[in-house]
mmCIF file of C-alpha atoms and ligand atoms in Angstrom:
data_model
loop_
_atom_site.group_PDB
_atom_site.id
_atom_site.type_symbol
_atom_site.label_atom_id
_atom_site.label_comp_id
_atom_site.label_asym_id
_atom_site.label_seq_id
_atom_site.Cartn_x
_atom_site.Cartn_y
_atom_site.Cartn_z
ATOM 1 C CA MET A 283 36.793 -60.549 17.059
ATOM 2 C CA ALA A 284 36.370 -58.794 20.294
ATOM 3 C CA MET A 285 34.706 -60.754 23.106
ATOM 4 C CA ARG A 286 31.145 -59.748 23.873
ATOM 5 C CA LYS A 287 30.927 -58.376 27.270
ATOM 6 C CA ARG A 288 28.454 -60.122 29.514
ATOM 7 C CA ILE A 289 25.711 -57.843 30.617
ATOM 8 C CA GLU A 290 24.309 -58.522 34.096
ATOM 9 C CA LEU A 291 21.513 -56.971 36.080
ATOM 10 C CA ILE A 292 22.823 -54.759 38.809
ATOM 11 C CA ASN A 293 20.822 -53.972 41.925
ATOM 12 C CA ILE A 294 21.266 -50.413 43.189
ATOM 13 C CA ASP A 295 19.127 -49.334 46.064
ATOM 14 C CA GLY A 296 16.425 -51.889 45.180
ATOM 15 C CA ALA A 297 16.140 -50.776 41.435
ATOM 16 C CA CYS A 298 17.293 -52.883 38.469
ATOM 17 C CA HIS A 299 20.078 -51.248 36.429
ATOM 18 C CA LYS A 300 22.284 -52.473 33.521
ATOM 19 C CA GLU A 301 25.184 -51.203 31.476
ATOM 20 C CA CYS A 302 24.620 -49.493 28.080
ATOM 21 C CA THR A 303 26.719 -51.304 25.395
ATOM 22 C CA LYS A 304 27.267 -47.985 23.525
ATOM 23 C CA CYS A 305 28.173 -45.376 26.145
ATOM 24 C CA GLY A 306 28.974 -47.699 29.054
ATOM 25 C CA SER A 307 26.908 -45.943 31.610
ATOM 26 C CA ILE A 308 25.052 -47.860 34.107
ATOM 27 C CA LYS A 309 21.390 -46.842 33.796
ATOM 28 C CA LYS A 310 17.840 -47.891 35.250
ATOM 29 C CA LEU A 311 16.018 -50.399 33.027
ATOM 30 C CA GLU A 312 13.432 -47.589 32.264
ATOM 31 C CA GLU A 313 16.154 -45.807 30.408
ATOM 32 C CA TYR A 314 16.161 -48.556 27.753
ATOM 33 C CA SER A 315 13.379 -49.164 25.076
ATOM 34 C CA ASN A 316 11.518 -52.342 25.106
ATOM 35 C CA ASP A 317 12.716 -55.248 22.941
ATOM 36 C CA LYS A 318 11.009 -58.711 23.370
ATOM 37 C CA LYS A 319 14.212 -60.434 21.999
ATOM 38 C CA GLY A 320 16.589 -58.450 24.025
ATOM 39 C CA LYS A 321 18.201 -59.432 27.277
ATOM 40 C CA PHE A 322 15.763 -58.645 30.132
ATOM 41 C CA GLY A 323 13.200 -57.557 27.449
ATOM 42 C CA LYS A 324 15.182 -54.368 26.818
ATOM 43 C CA GLN A 325 17.516 -53.043 23.984
ATOM 44 C CA SER A 326 21.175 -53.223 24.554
ATOM 45 C CA ALA A 327 21.799 -49.460 24.031
ATOM 46 C CA CYS A 328 20.078 -46.788 26.204
ATOM 47 C CA LYS A 329 17.347 -44.452 24.825
ATOM 48 C CA VAL A 330 19.751 -41.499 24.607
ATOM 49 C CA CYS A 331 22.294 -43.547 22.480
ATOM 50 C CA ARG A 332 19.599 -44.954 20.308
ATOM 51 C CA ALA A 333 18.095 -41.498 19.554
ATOM 52 C CA LYS A 334 21.698 -40.238 18.689
ATOM 53 C CA GLU A 335 22.035 -43.350 16.291
ATOM 54 C CA ASN A 336 18.720 -42.599 14.673
ATOM 55 C CA LYS A 337 19.556 -38.970 14.208
ATOM 56 C CA GLU A 338 22.826 -39.833 12.643
ATOM 57 C CA TYR A 339 21.249 -42.379 10.302
ATOM 58 C CA LEU A 340 18.593 -39.922 9.140
ATOM 59 C CA LYS A 341 21.139 -37.340 8.551
ATOM 60 C CA ASN A 342 23.222 -39.644 6.432
ATOM 61 C CA ASN A 343 20.419 -41.216 4.522
ATOM 62 C CA ALA A 344 17.930 -38.289 4.127
ATOM 63 C CA GLU A 345 17.092 -39.132 0.521
ATOM 64 C CA LYS A 346 16.763 -42.871 1.108
ATOM 65 C CA VAL A 347 14.466 -42.300 4.172
ATOM 66 C CA ALA A 348 12.369 -39.764 2.227
ATOM 67 C CA ALA A 349 12.043 -42.174 -0.666
ATOM 68 C CA THR A 350 10.998 -44.926 1.634
ATOM 69 C CA LYS A 351 8.353 -42.738 3.417
ATOM 70 C CA LYS A 352 7.052 -41.579 0.020
ATOM 71 C CA ARG A 353 6.799 -45.164 -1.259
ATOM 72 C CA TYR A 354 5.219 -46.336 1.931
ATOM 73 C CA ARG A 355 2.620 -43.452 1.758
ATOM 74 C CA GLU A 356 1.804 -44.257 -1.895
ATOM 75 C CA GLU A 357 1.427 -47.947 -1.186
ATOM 76 C CA ASN A 358 -0.909 -47.195 1.603
ATOM 77 C CA LYS A 359 -2.616 -44.185 0.150
ATOM 78 C CA GLU A 360 -6.157 -45.138 1.062
ATOM 79 C CA ALA A 361 -5.233 -46.011 4.608
ATOM 80 C CA PHE A 362 -3.277 -42.659 5.123
ATOM 81 C CA LYS A 363 -6.193 -40.790 3.546
ATOM 82 C CA GLU A 364 -8.647 -42.485 5.855
ATOM 83 C CA ARG A 365 -6.376 -41.882 8.804
ATOM 84 C CA ASP A 366 -5.925 -38.077 7.978
ATOM 85 C CA CYS A 367 -9.601 -37.818 7.525
ATOM 86 C CA ARG A 368 -10.435 -39.369 10.833
ATOM 87 C CA TYR A 369 -7.763 -37.199 12.530
ATOM 88 C CA ARG A 370 -9.206 -33.966 10.985
ATOM 89 C CA GLU A 371 -12.781 -34.950 11.900
ATOM 90 C CA ALA A 372 -11.762 -35.790 15.493
ATOM 91 C CA ASN A 373 -9.709 -32.536 15.903
ATOM 92 C CA LYS A 374 -11.892 -30.102 13.945
ATOM 93 C CA ASP A 375 -12.078 -27.474 16.575
ATOM 94 C CA ARG A 376 -8.440 -27.784 17.686
ATOM 95 C CA ILE A 377 -7.338 -27.471 13.980
ATOM 96 C CA ARG A 378 -9.543 -24.396 13.408
ATOM 97 C CA GLU A 379 -8.252 -22.725 16.425
ATOM 98 C CA TYR A 380 -4.699 -23.556 15.449
ATOM 99 C CA MET A 381 -5.252 -22.079 11.924
ATOM 100 C CA ARG A 382 -6.764 -19.039 13.371
ATOM 101 C CA GLN A 383 -3.817 -18.424 15.622
ATOM 102 C CA TYR A 384 -1.383 -19.145 12.967
ATOM 103 C CA GLN A 385 -2.939 -16.772 10.541
ATOM 104 C CA GLN A 386 -3.110 -14.060 13.281
ATOM 105 C CA LEU A 387 0.572 -14.559 14.192
ATOM 106 C CA ASN A 388 1.702 -14.565 10.602
ATOM 107 C CA ALA A 389 -0.698 -12.104 9.062
ATOM 108 C CA GLU A 390 2.156 -9.946 7.670
ATOM 109 C CA ALA A 391 4.002 -12.911 6.143
ATOM 110 C CA ILE A 392 0.821 -14.340 4.647
ATOM 111 C CA ARG A 393 -0.124 -10.994 3.077
ATOM 112 C CA GLU A 394 3.465 -10.685 1.765
ATOM 113 C CA ARG A 395 3.404 -14.290 0.197
ATOM 114 C CA LYS A 396 0.032 -13.654 -1.393
ATOM 115 C CA SER A 397 1.033 -10.364 -2.945
ATOM 116 C CA ARG A 398 4.246 -11.819 -4.189
ATOM 117 C CA TRP A 399 2.296 -14.632 -5.736
ATOM 118 C CA HIS A 400 -0.061 -12.286 -7.382
ATOM 119 C CA PHE A 401 2.888 -10.184 -8.763
ATOM 120 C CA GLU A 402 4.673 -13.379 -10.003
ATOM 121 C CA ASN A 403 1.520 -14.603 -11.700
ATOM 122 C CA LYS A 404 0.297 -11.184 -12.749
ATOM 123 C CA ASP A 405 0.167 -11.900 -16.487
ATOM 124 C CA ASP A 406 -1.449 -15.203 -15.975
ATOM 125 C CA GLN A 407 -4.051 -13.634 -13.547
ATOM 126 C CA ASN A 408 -4.758 -10.663 -15.888
ATOM 127 C CA GLY A 409 -5.281 -13.124 -18.759
ATOM 128 C CA LYS A 410 -7.694 -15.077 -16.867
ATOM 129 C CA ALA A 411 -9.509 -11.994 -15.630
ATOM 130 C CA ARG A 412 -9.760 -10.518 -19.081
ATOM 131 C CA HIS A 413 -10.992 -13.916 -20.310
ATOM 132 C CA TYR A 414 -13.580 -14.047 -17.527
ATOM 133 C CA TYR A 415 -14.681 -10.452 -18.211
ATOM 134 C CA SER A 416 -15.092 -10.796 -22.007
ATOM 135 C CA LYS A 417 -17.139 -13.947 -21.428
ATOM 136 C CA HIS A 418 -19.347 -12.371 -18.810
ATOM 137 C CA ALA A 419 -19.277 -8.642 -19.872
ATOM 138 C CA GLU A 420 -22.985 -8.198 -19.918
ATOM 139 C CA LYS A 421 -23.585 -9.838 -16.569
ATOM 140 C CA ILE A 422 -20.713 -7.900 -14.892
ATOM 141 C CA ARG A 423 -21.893 -4.576 -16.217
ATOM 142 C CA GLU A 424 -25.363 -5.346 -14.970
ATOM 143 C CA ARG A 425 -24.045 -6.344 -11.599
ATOM 144 C CA ASN A 426 -21.860 -3.242 -11.252
ATOM 145 C CA LYS A 427 -24.739 -0.988 -12.219
ATOM 146 C CA GLN A 428 -26.933 -2.655 -9.627
ATOM 147 C CA TYR A 429 -24.371 -2.348 -6.995
ATOM 148 C CA TYR A 430 -23.740 1.269 -7.869
ATOM 149 C CA LEU A 431 -27.418 2.193 -7.694
ATOM 150 C CA GLU A 432 -27.862 0.337 -4.366
ATOM 151 C CA ASN A 433 -24.777 1.989 -2.699
ATOM 152 C CA ILE A 434 -24.753 5.309 -4.392
ATOM 153 C CA ASP A 435 -24.585 7.318 -1.160
ATOM 154 C CA VAL A 436 -21.784 5.189 0.335
ATOM 155 C CA ILE A 437 -19.846 5.390 -2.928
ATOM 156 C CA LYS A 438 -20.209 9.202 -3.300
ATOM 157 C CA GLU A 439 -19.249 9.705 0.302
ATOM 158 C CA ARG A 440 -16.185 7.538 -0.208
ATOM 159 C CA ASN A 441 -15.070 9.167 -3.358
ATOM 160 C CA LYS A 442 -15.422 12.562 -1.697
ATOM 161 C CA LYS A 443 -13.328 11.475 1.269
ATOM 162 C CA TYR A 444 -10.683 9.971 -1.060
ATOM 163 C CA ILE A 445 -10.497 13.173 -3.040
ATOM 164 C CA VAL A 446 -10.025 15.399 0.138
ATOM 165 C CA LYS A 447 -7.451 12.933 1.574
ATOM 166 C CA ASN A 448 -5.440 12.645 -1.599
ATOM 167 C CA THR A 449 -5.658 16.048 -3.175
ATOM 168 C CA GLN A 450 -1.985 16.355 -3.707
ATOM 169 C CA ILE A 451 -1.542 12.909 -5.149
ATOM 170 C CA ILE A 452 -4.439 13.477 -7.586
ATOM 171 C CA ALA A 453 -3.080 16.815 -8.724
ATOM 172 C CA GLU A 454 0.324 15.302 -9.249
ATOM 173 C CA ARG A 455 -1.121 12.421 -11.241
ATOM 174 C CA LYS A 456 -3.154 14.952 -13.286
ATOM 175 C CA ARG A 457 -0.056 16.935 -13.899
ATOM 176 C CA LEU A 458 1.977 13.985 -14.970
ATOM 177 C CA TYR A 459 -0.835 12.806 -17.212
ATOM 178 C CA ALA A 460 -1.198 16.270 -18.791
ATOM 179 C CA LYS A 461 2.546 16.379 -19.370
ATOM 180 C CA LYS A 462 2.716 12.906 -20.930
ATOM 181 C CA ASN A 463 -0.229 13.459 -23.182
ATOM 182 C CA ALA A 464 0.301 17.234 -24.003
ATOM 183 C CA GLU A 465 -0.086 16.751 -27.762
ATOM 184 C CA VAL A 466 -3.180 14.658 -27.634
ATOM 185 C CA ILE A 467 -4.740 17.044 -25.116
ATOM 186 C CA ALA A 468 -3.862 20.098 -27.225
ATOM 187 C CA ALA A 469 -5.305 18.490 -30.500
ATOM 188 C CA TYR A 470 -8.371 17.518 -28.567
ATOM 189 C CA LYS A 471 -8.875 21.059 -27.133
ATOM 190 C CA LYS A 472 -8.411 22.571 -30.581
ATOM 191 C CA GLN A 473 -10.903 20.247 -32.093
ATOM 192 C CA TRP A 474 -13.379 20.900 -29.328
ATOM 193 C CA GLN A 475 -12.968 24.723 -29.718
ATOM 194 C CA GLU A 476 -13.528 24.348 -33.424
ATOM 195 C CA ASP A 477 -16.692 22.248 -32.825
ATOM 196 C CA ASN A 478 -18.092 24.233 -29.941
ATOM 197 C CA GLY A 479 -16.287 27.783 -30.011
ATOM 198 C CA GLN A 480 -19.149 29.494 -31.766
ATOM 199 C CA ARG A 481 -21.855 27.932 -29.612
ATOM 200 C CA ILE A 482 -19.952 28.771 -26.453
ATOM 201 C CA ARG A 483 -19.312 32.280 -27.463
ATOM 202 C CA GLU A 484 -23.013 32.722 -28.259
ATOM 203 C CA GLN A 485 -24.067 31.227 -24.952
ATOM 204 C CA ARG A 486 -21.711 33.378 -22.996
ATOM 205 C CA LYS A 487 -22.943 36.477 -24.753
ATOM 206 C CA GLN A 488 -26.610 35.558 -24.187
ATOM 207 C CA PHE A 489 -25.793 34.818 -20.483
ATOM 208 C CA ARG A 490 -24.082 38.182 -20.178
ATOM 209 C CA GLN A 491 -26.976 40.032 -21.725
ATOM 210 C CA GLU A 492 -29.656 38.205 -19.670
ATOM 211 C CA ASN A 493 -27.645 38.658 -16.317
ATOM 212 C CA ALA A 494 -26.107 42.123 -16.934
ATOM 213 C CA ASP A 495 -27.433 43.568 -13.688
ATOM 214 C CA LYS A 496 -26.526 40.641 -11.561
ATOM 215 C CA ILE A 497 -23.047 40.698 -13.010
ATOM 216 C CA LYS A 498 -22.530 44.331 -12.538
ATOM 217 C CA GLU A 499 -23.691 43.990 -8.962
ATOM 218 C CA SER A 500 -21.345 41.132 -8.109
ATOM 219 C CA LYS A 501 -18.532 42.904 -9.694
ATOM 220 C CA ARG A 502 -19.255 45.968 -7.654
ATOM 221 C CA LYS A 503 -19.355 43.913 -4.540
ATOM 222 C CA TYR A 504 -16.137 42.090 -5.409
ATOM 223 C CA TYR A 505 -14.297 45.263 -6.053
ATOM 224 C CA LYS A 506 -15.550 46.789 -2.910
ATOM 225 C CA GLU A 507 -14.232 43.858 -0.996
ATOM 226 C CA ASN A 508 -10.933 43.701 -2.903
ATOM 227 C CA PRO A 509 -9.989 47.431 -3.711
ATOM 228 C CA HIS A 510 -6.382 46.440 -4.650
ATOM 229 C CA VAL A 511 -7.703 44.363 -7.612
ATOM 230 C CA LYS A 512 -9.683 47.342 -8.740
ATOM 231 C CA VAL A 513 -6.538 49.485 -8.792
ATOM 232 C CA ALA A 514 -4.611 47.055 -11.090
ATOM 233 C CA SER A 515 -7.524 46.366 -13.338
ATOM 234 C CA GLY A 516 -8.549 49.981 -13.538
ATOM 235 C CA GLN A 517 -4.985 50.827 -14.657
ATOM 236 C CA ARG A 518 -4.848 48.045 -17.198
ATOM 237 C CA ARG A 519 -8.177 49.187 -18.569
ATOM 238 C CA ARG A 520 -7.011 52.748 -19.047
ATOM 239 C CA ALA A 521 -3.862 51.544 -20.787
ATOM 240 C CA ARG A 522 -5.797 49.169 -23.051
ATOM 241 C CA LEU A 523 -8.233 51.932 -23.953
ATOM 242 C CA LYS A 524 -5.148 53.825 -25.229
ATOM 243 C CA GLN A 525 -3.729 50.767 -26.939
ATOM 244 C CA LEU A 526 -0.760 50.700 -24.777
ATOM 245 C CA PRO A 527 0.907 47.729 -23.288
ATOM 246 C CA SER A 528 -0.961 46.727 -20.031
ATOM 247 C CA ASP A 529 0.586 43.574 -18.455
ATOM 248 C CA LEU A 530 0.563 44.732 -14.895
ATOM 249 C CA ALA A 531 -0.714 41.926 -12.788
ATOM 250 C CA THR A 532 -2.434 42.548 -9.499
ATOM 251 C CA ALA A 533 0.386 40.669 -7.769
ATOM 252 C CA GLN A 534 2.887 43.028 -9.266
ATOM 253 C CA ALA A 535 0.859 46.065 -8.229
ATOM 254 C CA PHE A 536 1.134 44.760 -4.680
ATOM 255 C CA GLU A 537 4.853 44.079 -5.151
ATOM 256 C CA ILE A 538 5.522 47.701 -6.164
ATOM 257 C CA LEU A 539 3.475 49.150 -3.301
ATOM 258 C CA ASN A 540 5.300 46.854 -0.794
ATOM 259 C CA ARG A 541 8.696 47.486 -2.299
ATOM 260 C CA PHE A 542 8.591 51.207 -1.775
ATOM 261 C CA ASN A 543 6.788 51.222 1.458
ATOM 262 C CA ARG A 544 4.648 54.339 0.865
ATOM 263 C CA CYS A 545 5.714 57.159 -1.508
ATOM 264 C CA ALA A 546 8.611 56.311 -3.723
ATOM 265 C CA ILE A 547 9.881 59.832 -4.073
ATOM 266 C CA SER A 548 8.962 61.637 -0.815
ATOM 267 C CA ASN A 549 8.407 61.105 2.834
ATOM 268 C CA LEU A 550 4.962 62.498 2.808
ATOM 269 C CA ASP A 551 2.864 60.668 5.365
ATOM 270 C CA GLU A 552 -0.330 60.085 3.241
ATOM 271 C CA GLY A 553 -1.946 57.474 1.068
ATOM 272 C CA THR A 554 -0.317 56.448 -2.302
ATOM 273 C CA HIS A 555 -1.442 56.148 -5.909
ATOM 274 C CA LEU A 556 0.193 53.939 -8.457
ATOM 275 C CA ASP A 557 1.417 56.592 -10.813
ATOM 276 C CA HIS A 558 2.260 56.122 -14.595
ATOM 277 C CA PHE A 559 5.684 57.698 -14.640
ATOM 278 C CA ILE A 560 5.180 58.306 -18.340
ATOM 279 C CA CYS A 561 1.683 59.637 -18.476
ATOM 280 C CA LEU A 562 -0.732 57.652 -20.575
ATOM 281 C CA ALA A 563 -1.857 60.902 -22.273
ATOM 282 C CA THR A 564 1.431 61.030 -24.092
ATOM 283 C CA GLY A 565 0.416 57.840 -25.952
ATOM 284 C CA HIS A 566 3.611 56.132 -24.568
ATOM 285 C CA GLY A 567 4.499 54.060 -21.594
ATOM 286 C CA GLY A 568 1.533 51.935 -20.585
ATOM 287 C CA THR A 569 0.462 50.059 -17.409
ATOM 288 C CA THR A 570 3.475 47.835 -17.032
ATOM 289 C CA LEU A 571 5.674 47.121 -14.160
ATOM 290 C CA SER A 572 8.388 49.226 -15.746
ATOM 291 C CA ASN A 573 6.253 52.450 -15.789
ATOM 292 C CA MET A 574 4.634 52.406 -12.349
ATOM 293 C CA LEU A 575 5.627 54.062 -9.129
ATOM 294 C CA PRO A 576 3.650 54.508 -5.858
ATOM 295 C CA ILE A 577 3.510 58.377 -5.226
ATOM 296 C CA ALA A 578 1.721 60.245 -2.478
ATOM 297 C CA SER A 579 -1.638 61.084 -3.435
ATOM 298 C CA SER A 580 -1.104 64.847 -3.414
ATOM 299 C CA LEU A 581 1.941 64.509 -5.506
ATOM 300 C CA ASN A 582 0.254 62.196 -7.954
ATOM 301 C CA ILE A 583 -2.451 64.778 -8.436
ATOM 302 C CA SER A 584 0.005 67.654 -8.936
ATOM 303 C CA LYS A 585 2.163 65.648 -11.429
ATOM 304 C CA ASN A 586 -0.919 65.034 -13.547
ATOM 305 C CA HIS A 587 0.232 64.750 -17.213
ATOM 306 C CA TYR A 588 3.446 66.815 -16.823
ATOM 307 C CA ASN A 589 6.861 65.672 -17.799
ATOM 308 C CA PRO A 590 8.212 64.414 -14.323
ATOM 309 C CA PHE A 591 11.569 65.964 -15.117
ATOM 310 C CA GLU A 592 10.028 69.402 -15.694
ATOM 311 C CA TRP A 593 7.539 68.859 -12.872
ATOM 312 C CA VAL A 594 10.306 68.442 -10.200
ATOM 313 C CA GLN A 595 11.824 71.725 -11.145
ATOM 314 C CA ASN A 596 8.685 73.368 -9.582
ATOM 315 C CA LYS A 597 9.806 74.903 -6.190
ATOM 316 C CA ASP A 598 6.860 73.542 -4.315
ATOM 317 C CA VAL A 599 7.330 70.081 -5.609
ATOM 318 C CA ALA A 600 11.084 70.110 -5.040
ATOM 319 C CA ALA A 601 10.483 71.238 -1.458
ATOM 320 C CA GLN A 602 8.351 68.032 -0.831
ATOM 321 C CA LEU A 603 10.721 65.540 -2.596
ATOM 322 C CA ASP A 604 13.383 63.352 -0.975
ATOM 323 C CA ILE A 605 16.075 63.790 -3.516
ATOM 324 C CA LYS A 606 17.897 60.553 -2.637
ATOM 325 C CA LYS A 607 14.550 58.610 -3.012
ATOM 326 C CA TRP A 608 13.959 60.319 -6.268
ATOM 327 C CA HIS A 609 17.339 59.131 -7.670
ATOM 328 C CA THR A 610 16.749 55.525 -6.339
ATOM 329 C CA ALA A 611 13.362 55.522 -8.138
ATOM 330 C CA LEU A 612 14.896 56.688 -11.425
ATOM 331 C CA LYS A 613 17.481 54.052 -11.198
ATOM 332 C CA TYR A 614 14.786 51.344 -10.402
ATOM 333 C CA LEU A 615 12.733 52.424 -13.548
ATOM 334 C CA ALA A 616 15.783 52.782 -15.762
ATOM 335 C CA GLU A 617 16.912 49.215 -14.798
ATOM 336 C CA LEU A 618 13.459 47.813 -15.469
ATOM 337 C CA ASN A 619 13.503 49.496 -18.896
ATOM 338 C CA GLU A 620 17.110 48.093 -19.452
ATOM 339 C CA MET A 621 18.540 51.538 -19.916
ATOM 340 C CA THR A 622 21.084 53.685 -18.060
ATOM 341 C CA VAL A 623 19.566 56.566 -16.047
ATOM 342 C CA LYS A 624 20.573 59.061 -18.603
ATOM 343 C CA GLU A 625 19.055 56.895 -21.526
ATOM 344 C CA TYR A 626 15.929 56.568 -19.645
ATOM 345 C CA ARG A 627 15.699 60.434 -18.894
ATOM 346 C CA ASP A 628 16.194 61.019 -22.647
ATOM 347 C CA TYR A 629 13.477 58.437 -23.551
ATOM 348 C CA VAL A 630 10.962 60.055 -21.059
ATOM 349 C CA ASN A 631 11.596 63.472 -22.557
ATOM 350 C CA TYR A 632 11.170 62.011 -26.068
ATOM 351 C CA CYS A 633 7.777 60.585 -25.041
ATOM 352 C CA TYR A 634 6.578 64.072 -23.790
ATOM 353 C CA THR A 635 7.953 65.898 -26.769
ATOM 354 C CA HIS A 636 6.564 63.368 -29.356
ATOM 355 C CA PRO A 637 3.051 62.405 -27.970
ATOM 356 C CA ARG A 638 1.138 59.828 -30.037
ATOM 357 C CA ASP A 639 -2.352 60.589 -30.909
ATOM 358 C CA LEU A 640 -4.350 57.401 -30.373
ATOM 359 C CA SER A 641 -7.453 57.505 -32.415
ATOM 360 C CA GLU A 642 -10.930 57.957 -31.203
ATOM 361 C CA GLU A 643 -11.973 54.844 -33.122
ATOM 362 C CA SER A 644 -9.539 52.412 -31.526
ATOM 363 C CA TYR A 645 -10.672 53.831 -28.184
ATOM 364 C CA LYS A 646 -14.264 52.865 -29.084
ATOM 365 C CA LYS A 647 -13.257 49.428 -30.224
ATOM 366 C CA ASP A 648 -11.640 48.597 -26.871
ATOM 367 C CA GLU A 649 -14.531 50.118 -24.917
ATOM 368 C CA ASP A 650 -16.851 47.591 -26.700
ATOM 369 C CA ARG A 651 -14.599 44.726 -25.905
ATOM 370 C CA GLU A 652 -14.463 45.586 -22.228
ATOM 371 C CA THR A 653 -18.159 45.248 -21.667
HETATM 372 ZN ZN1 ZN B 1189 24.088 -45.372 26.271
#
């Protein structure tokens, strides 16, 4: 057994010192914790060494310490509760301020934790909400209605803003919904048409009759402001009247006009007309992309209802044509008709030598449908 070292008071510059039994340093008495039974009323090891010891002990005995603490707390529950209560009461403002700061500093983390909690307890929460709703359905409906009526302006304004801000999202959502529910929607539409078709047709007819003048006037105004539409629609109408195909869209009419940059077969510097290459009077062709060419107005008038291949033989016409352009235009039309240039030429000749007589009666029928 090692001999215990005698610890003596050491006077340095008038202050009491003693040696720490742990680390051996000589330190002022203030550097040791009080101990009534200890030598000179102080512990034998310095504060630093004691702290180290404590830390070490806690580390090695975490469970034991926690259990002891817990037991102690439980045994003195009331006292602790009272103490906590007193503490809270005494530091109310300080605690509130601390909470406020904490929430401010950790807003992001708190939100995150809350939303995670809601996500993890979703089913449970939904169940609770459903239960609550079914129990208080009447009350909730009444309250919602009340709220809606009281805030109708705000709600409407908010909805409007939302729609403007999220146009694309809404459109996308609608598109997805329509795609997902295509069959149901089609069935519903069909059913609705069956139920309401007759009524709607009659309503429309009546509306048209009652507002004939107004409609005519607004059409006139629209066509005046949008002359290109009138071109395509007029051409379509003429073809329909002759029961020929007429699927030329306004956009296509534009495309043709742009593609050729003025007259497709000459260099005449004047306005162009969309010409039916195979004239409608033959009962063939039609107002389709594959039968239309932009042609200088004067040429269009002179071509009239002649076979274009005979018409170009005319000396005056030939003088005005750009022969290179003429061949390019022929190639363009042949391709659209899925023929070689020779096949197309034969086909056009056939149309002019075998005109179809489209009856007066069918003409009448289409006329009625138009108005
Ligand atoms: Zn020490």
